XYZ file of C-alpha atoms in Angstrom:
129
model
C -4.818 -10.081 -13.502
C -8.349 -9.067 -12.514
C -9.754 -12.388 -13.688
C -6.951 -14.304 -11.965
C -7.855 -12.559 -8.710
C -11.513 -13.497 -9.200
C -10.508 -17.166 -9.446
C -8.768 -16.649 -6.088
C -12.156 -15.599 -4.607
C -11.642 -11.833 -4.796
C -15.026 -10.196 -5.411
C -15.065 -6.650 -4.062
C -13.668 -3.562 -5.752
C -11.556 -2.706 -2.701
C -10.025 -6.203 -2.656
C -9.150 -6.027 -6.360
C -7.587 -2.611 -5.823
C -5.601 -3.704 -2.770
C -4.298 -6.887 -4.419
C -3.520 -5.384 -7.821
C -2.464 -1.859 -6.893
C -4.382 -0.318 -9.787
C -5.647 3.255 -9.746
C -9.389 3.435 -8.972
C -10.275 4.899 -12.372
C -8.353 2.239 -14.291
C -9.743 -0.635 -12.222
C -13.257 0.779 -12.516
C -12.924 1.033 -16.295
C -11.550 -2.513 -16.636
C -14.246 -4.009 -14.411
C -16.942 -2.162 -16.370
C -15.563 -3.586 -19.626
C -15.510 -7.093 -18.149
C -19.116 -6.689 -16.982
C -20.152 -5.297 -20.386
C -18.751 -8.328 -22.244
C -20.310 -10.767 -19.789
C -17.234 -11.998 -17.904
C -18.519 -10.629 -14.573
C -21.914 -9.795 -13.185
C -22.468 -7.359 -10.335
C -24.299 -8.979 -7.423
C -25.274 -7.938 -3.901
C -22.571 -8.788 -1.373
C -22.755 -12.391 -0.196
C -22.419 -11.255 3.438
C -25.534 -9.081 3.241
C -23.616 -5.791 3.484
C -24.336 -2.773 1.301
C -21.388 -3.549 -0.976
C -21.597 -5.127 -4.411
C -19.480 -7.996 -5.649
C -18.071 -8.858 -9.041
C -18.913 -12.505 -9.669
C -17.623 -14.549 -12.594
C -20.335 -15.660 -15.001
C -20.272 -18.974 -16.872
C -18.477 -17.092 -19.652
C -15.949 -15.788 -17.122
C -15.412 -19.203 -15.545
C -14.736 -20.627 -19.016
C -11.506 -18.560 -19.013
C -10.114 -20.810 -16.243
C -7.891 -22.948 -18.540
C -6.298 -19.783 -19.938
C -5.599 -18.420 -16.457
C -4.136 -21.784 -15.400
C -1.891 -21.894 -18.485
C -0.542 -18.392 -17.830
C -0.107 -19.116 -14.116
C 1.807 -22.331 -14.863
C 4.012 -20.536 -17.384
C 4.827 -17.993 -14.664
C 5.572 -20.744 -12.135
C 8.132 -22.202 -14.568
C 9.669 -19.033 -15.981
C 9.352 -16.017 -13.704
C 10.681 -17.056 -10.309
C 14.280 -17.618 -9.270
C 15.273 -20.920 -7.680
C 14.263 -20.848 -4.008
C 11.945 -17.855 -4.425
C 8.580 -18.181 -2.676
C 5.558 -18.141 -4.974
C 2.114 -19.702 -5.180
C 1.087 -22.817 -7.101
C -2.386 -23.996 -8.015
C -3.331 -27.012 -5.870
C -6.103 -29.572 -6.446
C -8.533 -29.292 -3.493
C -9.327 -33.020 -3.467
C -5.761 -34.346 -3.729
C -3.784 -31.535 -2.107
C -1.263 -31.748 -4.949
C -0.298 -29.179 -7.607
C -2.507 -29.456 -10.677
C -1.028 -31.189 -13.700
C 0.654 -28.936 -16.272
C -1.596 -28.066 -19.189
C -0.489 -29.257 -22.599
C -1.859 -28.807 -26.100
C -2.774 -32.196 -27.518
C -4.005 -33.484 -30.852
C -7.357 -35.215 -31.225
C -5.538 -38.561 -30.853
C -3.805 -37.461 -27.630
C -0.309 -36.602 -28.876
C 1.414 -33.560 -27.378
C 1.683 -30.699 -29.902
C 4.366 -28.024 -30.237
C 3.727 -24.713 -32.055
C 5.156 -26.094 -35.308
C 2.835 -29.093 -35.187
C -0.339 -27.135 -35.887
C -1.686 -24.253 -37.953
C -4.778 -22.089 -37.945
C -7.733 -22.578 -40.233
C -10.422 -19.960 -40.790
C -13.935 -21.269 -40.177
C -17.334 -19.701 -39.761
C -18.736 -20.070 -36.257
C -21.108 -23.031 -36.138
C -19.892 -24.515 -39.426
C -17.179 -27.051 -40.125
C -16.261 -25.975 -43.646
C -13.067 -24.051 -44.310
C -13.062 -20.427 -45.334
C -10.053 -19.716 -47.473
């Protein structure tokens, strides 16, 4: 939820706390962990104030497809018919973004039963059994 908020341009501790309703100690701990693993960096406030901001790094921004997938699942499965909720909209087109799908290397849509996991060593193509 913290990362989702960051993609919605939330950057300050107080904004995260207000939007998420987390206790200060829990939010502080989670943000510290996300900084420690390189998802966020702490930067001076963009408005020149004395506050700091939590800004997504390249590593953090690479989580975007995961956040979109979870958001789209929620759009389809969490809300009752007629209930007001948000959708992710393409800035250029003004239309909701296309639903993410898992596809094979030749472009076919894959279901969970259509694929399996294979253990590999990072940076190598060979299988590890």
